[in-house]
Short mmCIF file of C-alpha atoms and ligand atoms in Angstrom, two decimals:
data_model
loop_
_atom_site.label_atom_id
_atom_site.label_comp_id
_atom_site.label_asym_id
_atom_site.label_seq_id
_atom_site.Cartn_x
_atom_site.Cartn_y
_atom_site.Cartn_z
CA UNK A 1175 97.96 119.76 118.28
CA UNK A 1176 98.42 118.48 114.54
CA UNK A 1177 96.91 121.54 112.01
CA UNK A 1178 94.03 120.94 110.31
CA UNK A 1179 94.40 121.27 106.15
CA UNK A 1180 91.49 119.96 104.45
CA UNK A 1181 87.88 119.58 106.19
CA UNK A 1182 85.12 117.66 104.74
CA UNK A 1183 81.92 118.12 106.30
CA UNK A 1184 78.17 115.94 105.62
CA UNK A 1185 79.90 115.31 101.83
CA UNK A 1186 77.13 113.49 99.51
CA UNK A 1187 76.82 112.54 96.15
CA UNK A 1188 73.96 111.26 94.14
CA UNK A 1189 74.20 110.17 90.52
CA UNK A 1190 70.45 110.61 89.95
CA UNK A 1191 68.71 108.50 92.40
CA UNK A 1192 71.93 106.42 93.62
CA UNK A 1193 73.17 107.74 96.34
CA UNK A 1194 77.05 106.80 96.41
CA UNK A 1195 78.51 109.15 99.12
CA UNK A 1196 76.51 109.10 102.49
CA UNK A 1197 77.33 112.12 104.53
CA UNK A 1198 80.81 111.65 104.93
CA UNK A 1199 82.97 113.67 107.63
CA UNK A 1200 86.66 113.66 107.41
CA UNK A 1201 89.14 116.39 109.14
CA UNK A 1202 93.10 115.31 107.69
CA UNK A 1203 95.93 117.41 109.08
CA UNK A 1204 98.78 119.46 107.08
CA UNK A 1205 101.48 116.70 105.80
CA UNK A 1206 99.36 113.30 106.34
CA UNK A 1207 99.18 110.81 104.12
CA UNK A 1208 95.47 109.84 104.06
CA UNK A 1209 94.44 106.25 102.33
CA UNK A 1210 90.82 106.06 101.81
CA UNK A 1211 90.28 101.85 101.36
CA UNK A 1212 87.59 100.27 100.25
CA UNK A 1213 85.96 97.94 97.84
CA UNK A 1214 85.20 98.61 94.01
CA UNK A 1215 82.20 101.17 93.99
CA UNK A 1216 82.27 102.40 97.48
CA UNK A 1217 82.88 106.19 96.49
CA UNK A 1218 86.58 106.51 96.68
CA UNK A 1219 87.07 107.98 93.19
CA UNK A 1220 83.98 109.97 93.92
CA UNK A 1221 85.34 111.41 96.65
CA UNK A 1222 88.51 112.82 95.03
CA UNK A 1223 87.05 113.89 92.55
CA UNK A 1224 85.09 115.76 94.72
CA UNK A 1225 88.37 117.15 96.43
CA UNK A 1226 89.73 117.90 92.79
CA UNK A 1227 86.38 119.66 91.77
CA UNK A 1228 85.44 117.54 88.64
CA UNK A 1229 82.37 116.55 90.61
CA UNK A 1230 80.39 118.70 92.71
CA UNK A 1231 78.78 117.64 95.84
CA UNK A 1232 75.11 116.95 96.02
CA UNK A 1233 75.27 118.82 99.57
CA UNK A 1234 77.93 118.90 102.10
CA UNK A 1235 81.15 121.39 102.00
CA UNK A 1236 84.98 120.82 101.65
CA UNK A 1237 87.71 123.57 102.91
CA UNK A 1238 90.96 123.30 102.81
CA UNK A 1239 93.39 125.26 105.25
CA UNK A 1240 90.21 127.23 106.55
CA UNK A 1241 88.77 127.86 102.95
CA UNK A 1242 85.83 126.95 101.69
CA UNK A 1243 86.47 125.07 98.34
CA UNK A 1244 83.43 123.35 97.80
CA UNK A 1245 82.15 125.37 94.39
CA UNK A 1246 85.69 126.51 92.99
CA UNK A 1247 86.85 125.34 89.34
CA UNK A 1248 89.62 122.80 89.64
CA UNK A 1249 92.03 124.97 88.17
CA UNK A 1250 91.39 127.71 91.55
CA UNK A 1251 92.06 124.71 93.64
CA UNK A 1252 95.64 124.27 93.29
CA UNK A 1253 95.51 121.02 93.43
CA UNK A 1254 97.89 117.59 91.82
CA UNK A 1255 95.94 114.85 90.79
CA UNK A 1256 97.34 111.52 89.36
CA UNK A 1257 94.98 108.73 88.20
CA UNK A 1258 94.70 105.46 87.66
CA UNK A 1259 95.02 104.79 84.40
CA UNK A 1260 97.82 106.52 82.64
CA UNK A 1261 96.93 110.18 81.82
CA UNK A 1262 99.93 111.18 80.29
CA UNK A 1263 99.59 113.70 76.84
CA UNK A 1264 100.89 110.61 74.02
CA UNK A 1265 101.93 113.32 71.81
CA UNK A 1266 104.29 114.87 74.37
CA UNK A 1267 107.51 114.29 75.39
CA UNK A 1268 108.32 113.60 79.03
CA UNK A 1269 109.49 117.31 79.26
CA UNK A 1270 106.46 118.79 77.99
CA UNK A 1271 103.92 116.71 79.77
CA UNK A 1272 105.59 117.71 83.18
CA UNK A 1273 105.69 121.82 82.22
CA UNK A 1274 102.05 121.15 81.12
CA UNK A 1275 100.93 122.77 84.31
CA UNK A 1276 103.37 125.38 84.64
CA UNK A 1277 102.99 126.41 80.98
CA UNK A 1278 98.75 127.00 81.76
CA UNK A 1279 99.72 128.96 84.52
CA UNK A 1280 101.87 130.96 82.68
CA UNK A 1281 105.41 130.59 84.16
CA UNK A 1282 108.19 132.31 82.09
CA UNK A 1283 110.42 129.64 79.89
CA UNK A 1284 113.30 130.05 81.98
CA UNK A 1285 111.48 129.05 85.58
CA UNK A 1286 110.00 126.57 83.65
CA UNK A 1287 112.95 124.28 82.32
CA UNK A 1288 114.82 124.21 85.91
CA UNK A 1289 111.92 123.18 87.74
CA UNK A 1290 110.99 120.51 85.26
CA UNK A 1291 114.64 119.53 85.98
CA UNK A 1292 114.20 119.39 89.47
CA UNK A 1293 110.74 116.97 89.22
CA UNK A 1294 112.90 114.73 87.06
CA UNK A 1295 115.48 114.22 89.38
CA UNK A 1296 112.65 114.06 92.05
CA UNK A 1297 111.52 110.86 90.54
CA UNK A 1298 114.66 109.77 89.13
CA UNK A 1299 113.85 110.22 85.23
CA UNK A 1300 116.32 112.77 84.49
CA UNK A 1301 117.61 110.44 80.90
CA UNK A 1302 114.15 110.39 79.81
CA UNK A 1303 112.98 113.89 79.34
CA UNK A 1304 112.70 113.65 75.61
CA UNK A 1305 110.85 109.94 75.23
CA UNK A 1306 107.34 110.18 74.57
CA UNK A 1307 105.14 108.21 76.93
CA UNK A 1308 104.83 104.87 74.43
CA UNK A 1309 108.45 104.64 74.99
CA UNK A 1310 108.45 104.04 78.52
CA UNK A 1311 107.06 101.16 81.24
CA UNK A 1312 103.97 101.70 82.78
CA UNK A 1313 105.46 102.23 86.22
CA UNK A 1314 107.89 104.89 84.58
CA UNK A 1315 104.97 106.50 83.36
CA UNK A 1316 103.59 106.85 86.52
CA UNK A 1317 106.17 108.30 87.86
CA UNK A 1318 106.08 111.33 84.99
CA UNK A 1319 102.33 111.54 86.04
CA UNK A 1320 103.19 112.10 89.56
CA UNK A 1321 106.40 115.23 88.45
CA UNK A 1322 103.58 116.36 86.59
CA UNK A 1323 100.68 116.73 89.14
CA UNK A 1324 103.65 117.97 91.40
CA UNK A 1325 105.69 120.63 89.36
CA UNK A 1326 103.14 123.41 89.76
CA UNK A 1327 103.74 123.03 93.82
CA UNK A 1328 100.12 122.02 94.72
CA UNK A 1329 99.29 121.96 98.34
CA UNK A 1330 97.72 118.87 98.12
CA UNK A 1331 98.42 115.68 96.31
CA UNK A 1332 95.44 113.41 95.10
CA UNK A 1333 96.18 109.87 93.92
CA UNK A 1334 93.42 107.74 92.82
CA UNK A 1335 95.15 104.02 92.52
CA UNK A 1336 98.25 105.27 90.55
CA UNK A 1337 99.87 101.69 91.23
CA UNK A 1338 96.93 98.97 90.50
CA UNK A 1339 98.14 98.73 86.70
CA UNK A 1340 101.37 97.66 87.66
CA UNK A 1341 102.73 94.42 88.31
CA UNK A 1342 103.62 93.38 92.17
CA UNK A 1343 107.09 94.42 92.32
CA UNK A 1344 107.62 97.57 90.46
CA UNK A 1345 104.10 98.17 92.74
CA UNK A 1346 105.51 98.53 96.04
CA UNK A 1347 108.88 99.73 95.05
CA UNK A 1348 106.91 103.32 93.82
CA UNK A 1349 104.80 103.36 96.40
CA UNK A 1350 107.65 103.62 98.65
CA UNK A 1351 109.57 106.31 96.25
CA UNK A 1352 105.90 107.97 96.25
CA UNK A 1353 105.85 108.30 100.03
CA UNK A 1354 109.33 108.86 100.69
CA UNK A 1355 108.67 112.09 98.04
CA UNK A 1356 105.58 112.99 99.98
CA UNK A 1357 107.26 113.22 103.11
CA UNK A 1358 109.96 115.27 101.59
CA UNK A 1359 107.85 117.65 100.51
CA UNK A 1360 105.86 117.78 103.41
CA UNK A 1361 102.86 117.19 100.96
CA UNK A 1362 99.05 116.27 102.32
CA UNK A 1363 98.39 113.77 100.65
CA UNK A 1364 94.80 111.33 99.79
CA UNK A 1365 95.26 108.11 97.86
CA UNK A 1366 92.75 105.67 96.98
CA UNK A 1367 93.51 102.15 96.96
CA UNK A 1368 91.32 98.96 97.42
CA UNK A 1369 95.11 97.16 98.86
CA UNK A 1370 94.97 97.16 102.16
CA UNK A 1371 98.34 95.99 102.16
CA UNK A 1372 99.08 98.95 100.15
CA UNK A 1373 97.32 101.18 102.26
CA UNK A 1374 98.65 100.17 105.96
CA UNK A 1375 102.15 100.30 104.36
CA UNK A 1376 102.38 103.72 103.87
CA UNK A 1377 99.41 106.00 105.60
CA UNK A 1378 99.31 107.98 108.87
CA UNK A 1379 96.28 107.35 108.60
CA UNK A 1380 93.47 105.53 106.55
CA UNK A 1381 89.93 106.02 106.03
CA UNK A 1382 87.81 102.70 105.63
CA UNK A 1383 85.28 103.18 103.23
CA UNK A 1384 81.94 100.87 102.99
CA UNK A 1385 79.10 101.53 100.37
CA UNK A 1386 79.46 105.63 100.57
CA UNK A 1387 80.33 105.74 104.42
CA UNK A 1388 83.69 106.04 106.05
CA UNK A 1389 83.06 103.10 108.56
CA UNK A 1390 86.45 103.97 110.43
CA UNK A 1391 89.33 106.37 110.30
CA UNK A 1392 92.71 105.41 112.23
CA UNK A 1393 96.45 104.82 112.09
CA UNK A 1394 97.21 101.51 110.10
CA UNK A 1395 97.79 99.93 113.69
CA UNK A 1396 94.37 100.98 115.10
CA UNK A 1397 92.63 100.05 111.74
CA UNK A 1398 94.12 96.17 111.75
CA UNK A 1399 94.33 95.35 115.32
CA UNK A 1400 91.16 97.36 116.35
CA UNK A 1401 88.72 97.15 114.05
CA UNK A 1402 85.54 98.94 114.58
CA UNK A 1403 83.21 97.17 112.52
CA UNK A 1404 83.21 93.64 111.28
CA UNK A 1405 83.15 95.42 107.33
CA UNK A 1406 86.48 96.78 108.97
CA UNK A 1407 87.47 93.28 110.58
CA UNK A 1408 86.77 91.40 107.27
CA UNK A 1409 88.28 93.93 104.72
CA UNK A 1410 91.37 94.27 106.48
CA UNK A 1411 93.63 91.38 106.67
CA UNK A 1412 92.05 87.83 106.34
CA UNK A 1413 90.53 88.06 109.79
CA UNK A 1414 88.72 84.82 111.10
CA UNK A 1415 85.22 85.68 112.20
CA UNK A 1416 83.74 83.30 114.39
CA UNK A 1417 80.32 82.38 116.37
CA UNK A 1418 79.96 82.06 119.30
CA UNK A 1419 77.37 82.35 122.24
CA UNK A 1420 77.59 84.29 125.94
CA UNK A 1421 78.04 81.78 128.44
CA UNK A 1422 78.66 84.25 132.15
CA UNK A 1423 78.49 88.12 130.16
CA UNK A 1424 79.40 88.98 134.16
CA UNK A 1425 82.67 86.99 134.06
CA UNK A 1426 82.85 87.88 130.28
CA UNK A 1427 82.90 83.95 128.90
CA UNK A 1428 81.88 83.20 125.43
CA UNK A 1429 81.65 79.59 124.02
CA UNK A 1430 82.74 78.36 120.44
CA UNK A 1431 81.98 74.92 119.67
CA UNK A 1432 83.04 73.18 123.04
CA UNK A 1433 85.48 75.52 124.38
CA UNK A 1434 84.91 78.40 127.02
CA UNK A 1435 86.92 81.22 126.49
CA UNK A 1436 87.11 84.25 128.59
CA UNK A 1437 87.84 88.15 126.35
CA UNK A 1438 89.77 90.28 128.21
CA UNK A 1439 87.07 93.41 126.96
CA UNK A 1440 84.05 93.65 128.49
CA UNK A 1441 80.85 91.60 127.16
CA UNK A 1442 78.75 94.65 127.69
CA UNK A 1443 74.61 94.56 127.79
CA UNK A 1444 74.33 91.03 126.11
CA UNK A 1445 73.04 88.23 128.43
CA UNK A 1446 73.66 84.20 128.39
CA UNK A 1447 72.76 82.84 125.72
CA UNK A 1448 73.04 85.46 123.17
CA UNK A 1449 74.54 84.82 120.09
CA UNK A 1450 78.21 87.04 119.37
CA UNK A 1451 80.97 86.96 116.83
CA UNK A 1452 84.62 86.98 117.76
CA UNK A 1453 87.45 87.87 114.99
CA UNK A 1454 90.85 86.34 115.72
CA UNK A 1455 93.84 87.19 113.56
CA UNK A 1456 95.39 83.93 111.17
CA UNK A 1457 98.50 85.10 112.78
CA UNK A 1458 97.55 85.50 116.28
CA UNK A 1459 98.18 82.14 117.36
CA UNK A 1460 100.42 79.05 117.80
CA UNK A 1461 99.74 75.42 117.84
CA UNK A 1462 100.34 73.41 121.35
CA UNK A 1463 100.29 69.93 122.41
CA UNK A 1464 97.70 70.82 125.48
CA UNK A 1465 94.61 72.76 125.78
CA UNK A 1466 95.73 73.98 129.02
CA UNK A 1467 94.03 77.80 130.22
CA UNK A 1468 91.02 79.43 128.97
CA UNK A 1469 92.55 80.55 125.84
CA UNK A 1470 93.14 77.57 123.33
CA UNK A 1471 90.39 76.04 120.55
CA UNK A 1472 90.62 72.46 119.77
CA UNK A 1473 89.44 71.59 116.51
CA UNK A 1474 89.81 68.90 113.75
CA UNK A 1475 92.21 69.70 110.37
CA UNK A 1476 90.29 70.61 107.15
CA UNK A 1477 93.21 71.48 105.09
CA UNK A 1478 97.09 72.99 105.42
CA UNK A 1479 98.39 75.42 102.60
CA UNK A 1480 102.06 76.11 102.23
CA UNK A 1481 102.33 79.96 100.96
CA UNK A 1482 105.94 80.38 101.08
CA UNK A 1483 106.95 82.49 104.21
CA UNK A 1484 103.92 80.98 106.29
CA UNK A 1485 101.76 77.66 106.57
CA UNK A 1486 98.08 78.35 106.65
CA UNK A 1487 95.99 75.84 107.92
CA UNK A 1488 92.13 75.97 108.46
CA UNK A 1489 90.65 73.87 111.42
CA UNK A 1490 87.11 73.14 112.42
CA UNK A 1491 85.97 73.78 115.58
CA UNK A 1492 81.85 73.79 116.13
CA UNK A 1493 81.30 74.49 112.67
CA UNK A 1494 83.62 77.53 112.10
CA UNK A 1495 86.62 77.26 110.24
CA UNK A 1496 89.51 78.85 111.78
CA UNK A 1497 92.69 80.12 109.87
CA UNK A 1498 95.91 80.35 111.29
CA UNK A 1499 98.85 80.92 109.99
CA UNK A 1500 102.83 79.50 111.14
CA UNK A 1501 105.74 80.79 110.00
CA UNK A 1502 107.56 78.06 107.33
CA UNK A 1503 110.71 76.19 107.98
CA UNK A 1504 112.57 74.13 106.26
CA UNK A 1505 111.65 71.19 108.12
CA UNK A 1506 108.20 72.23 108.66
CA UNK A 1507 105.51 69.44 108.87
CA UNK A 1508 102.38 70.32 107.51
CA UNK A 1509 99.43 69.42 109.87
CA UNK A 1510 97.47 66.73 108.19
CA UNK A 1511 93.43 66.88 107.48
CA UNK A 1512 91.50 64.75 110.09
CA UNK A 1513 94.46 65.59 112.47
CA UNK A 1514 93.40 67.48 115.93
CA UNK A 1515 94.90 70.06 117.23
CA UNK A 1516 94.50 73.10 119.57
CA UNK A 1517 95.53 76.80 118.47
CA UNK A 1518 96.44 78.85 121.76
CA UNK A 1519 96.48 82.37 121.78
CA UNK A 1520 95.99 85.11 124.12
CA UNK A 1521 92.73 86.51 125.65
CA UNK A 1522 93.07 89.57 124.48
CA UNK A 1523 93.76 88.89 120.79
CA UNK A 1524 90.10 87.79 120.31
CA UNK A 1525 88.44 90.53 119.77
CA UNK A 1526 84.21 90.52 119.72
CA UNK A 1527 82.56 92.33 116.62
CA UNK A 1528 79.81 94.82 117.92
CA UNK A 1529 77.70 94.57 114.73
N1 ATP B 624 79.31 109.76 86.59
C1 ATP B 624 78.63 108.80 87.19
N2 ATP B 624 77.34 108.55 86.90
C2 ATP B 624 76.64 107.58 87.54
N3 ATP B 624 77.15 106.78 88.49
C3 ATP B 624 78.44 106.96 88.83
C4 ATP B 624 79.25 107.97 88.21
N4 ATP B 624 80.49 107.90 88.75
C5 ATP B 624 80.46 106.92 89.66
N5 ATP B 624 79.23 106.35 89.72
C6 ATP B 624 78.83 105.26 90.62
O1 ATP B 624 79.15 105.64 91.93
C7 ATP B 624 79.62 104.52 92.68
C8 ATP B 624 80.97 104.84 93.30
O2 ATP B 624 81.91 104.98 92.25
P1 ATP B 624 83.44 105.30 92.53
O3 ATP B 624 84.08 105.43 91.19
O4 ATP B 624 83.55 106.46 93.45
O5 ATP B 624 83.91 103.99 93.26
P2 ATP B 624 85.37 103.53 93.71
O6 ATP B 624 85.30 103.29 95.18
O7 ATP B 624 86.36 104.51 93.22
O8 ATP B 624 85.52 102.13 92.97
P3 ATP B 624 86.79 101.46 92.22
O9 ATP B 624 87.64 100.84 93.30
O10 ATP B 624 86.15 100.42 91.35
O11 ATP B 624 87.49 102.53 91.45
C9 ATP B 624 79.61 103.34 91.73
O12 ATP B 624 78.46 102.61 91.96
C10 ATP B 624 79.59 103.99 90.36
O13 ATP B 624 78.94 103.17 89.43
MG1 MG B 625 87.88 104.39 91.79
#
């Protein structure tokens, strides 16, 4: 069994009468890389700071490897923290920001210049040590905030959206040098990021946060292909979420505009009749010339988008509007508005939303 490093347990915060963290319960193991996702304003930041002990919990308790942290200062914590915007010290070279932390903890001068060495390699800055942060790219300075939350050897890393001031590219190039560094070190590791892209691309595991409550906690796989709330289903990946009604809850059929469709997961309690939503991934199905089997939609064009790698086109069928998505070719013909056409996919990649 995975070891458990940091524990969170019935974690709220109120800012006066706002209550912004709702009784949150994590348990992350030694060496994950935990995302916690969410929308602007759903308690991420609140969270880690939290963690970090700049904020202190309304009620709740946090331990890490079998400690209680919950009322320590930040500096008993022994814990890195990079943030969002760029924190760097202006007035100090790249050197002197990254023995910052070594220097309060009072490290002699000669353990302090090789292992400021050794976090500038780390992130592949070694040229810069004497630039001051004004001479250097946004993404570079970044990646001095990160040697500089990680030269005191923390045992846990907090990142609070270090990437979402940087343009695309340079964007998922670091977060790939930032994970490929965490797994070196064998780091845990939280990061807070509204991406989701960003987030399933490099997590063991991420936590999906909704209005101070972690609606669901998985590996990136579980969190897009089994989403446990339609929050979850509609934050993550541009799901289609679409009515329908129980036609046979026994032989598990569901209707959406004409079409009877049969899930492969069980209906459950609901009886004909009732109404249910289904989500069904853009990329989940493929166009065909027949609606042949239980599994296919027919519907009319509304529109066709070409996005580069894929074609999206959004259908009609009873009222919803459908998204799927085709890969591009170069001789790709985009289907036309007014134009039918039937989307077939398999049973099981419709999957109903329980609330
Ligand atoms: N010091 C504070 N005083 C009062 N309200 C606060 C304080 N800090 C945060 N809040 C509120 O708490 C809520 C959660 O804020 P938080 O910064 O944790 O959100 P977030 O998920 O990090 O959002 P974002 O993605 O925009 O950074 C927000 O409604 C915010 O206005
Ligand atoms: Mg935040």
């Amino acid at each position: 069994m995975a070891e458990e490093f940091l524990r969170i347990e019935k974690l709220v915060k109120a800012f006066g009468a706002n209550q912004v963290v709702k009784s949150v319960d994590l348990s992350f193991n030694k060496g994950e890389f935990i995302s916690l996702l969410g929308p602007s304003g759903c308690g991420k930041t609140t969270i880690l700071r939290m963690i970090a002990g700049f904020e202190r919990p309304t009620s709740g308790n946090i331990f890490v490897d079998g400690r209680e942290i919950t009322n320590l200062t930040p500096n008993r914590r022994n814990i890195g923290m990079v943030f969002q915007a760029y924190a760097l010290f202006p007035n100090m070279t790249v050197f002197d920001n990254v023995a910052f932390g070594l220097k309060v903890a009072g490290k002699p001068k000669a353990e302090i210049a090789p292992r400021v060495a050794e976090m500038l390699k780390l992130i592949h800055l070694e040229q810069l040590a004497d630039r001051y942060p004004y001479q250097m790219s946004g993404g570079q300075q970044q990646r001095v905030a990160l040697a500089r939350a990680l030269a005191p050897s923390p045992r846990m890393l907090l990142l609070d959206e270090p990437l979402s001031a940087l343009d695309a590219k340079i964007r998922v190039s670091l977060r790939e040098q930032i994970r490929e560094i965490q797994q070196n070190l064998g780091i845990t590791t939280v990061f807070v990021t509204h991406d989701q892209e960003e987030a399933l691309s490099i997590s063991d595991r991420i936590v999906v946060m909704n209005a101070g409550r972690a609606d669901q906690v998985g590996t990136p796989s579980d969190i897009y292909n089994r989403p446990a709330t339609r929050f979850v289903a509609s934050f993550v990946g541009t799901l289609n979420i679409i009515d329908a009604t129980v036609v046979d809850p026994a032989a598990n059929t569901i209707r959406i505009g004409d079409g009877v469709i049969t899930l492969r997961e069980p209906i459950g309690a609901l009886k004909g009749g009732d109404k249910v939503s289904v989500a069904l991934r853009p990329e989940a199905g493929s166009l065909s010339e027949s609606a042949t089997g239980d599994t296919a939609l027919t519907g009319t064009v509304v529109s066709s988008h070409f996005l580069g790698s894929v074609v999206r086109t959004k259908f009609d069928v009873g009222g919803n509007q459908i998204s799927f998505d085709m890969f591009n070719a170069p001789d790709k013909v985009l289907p036309q508005p007014g134009e039918t056409v039937t989307l077939r996919f398999a049973a099981g990649d419709l999957l109903l939303i329980k609330d």
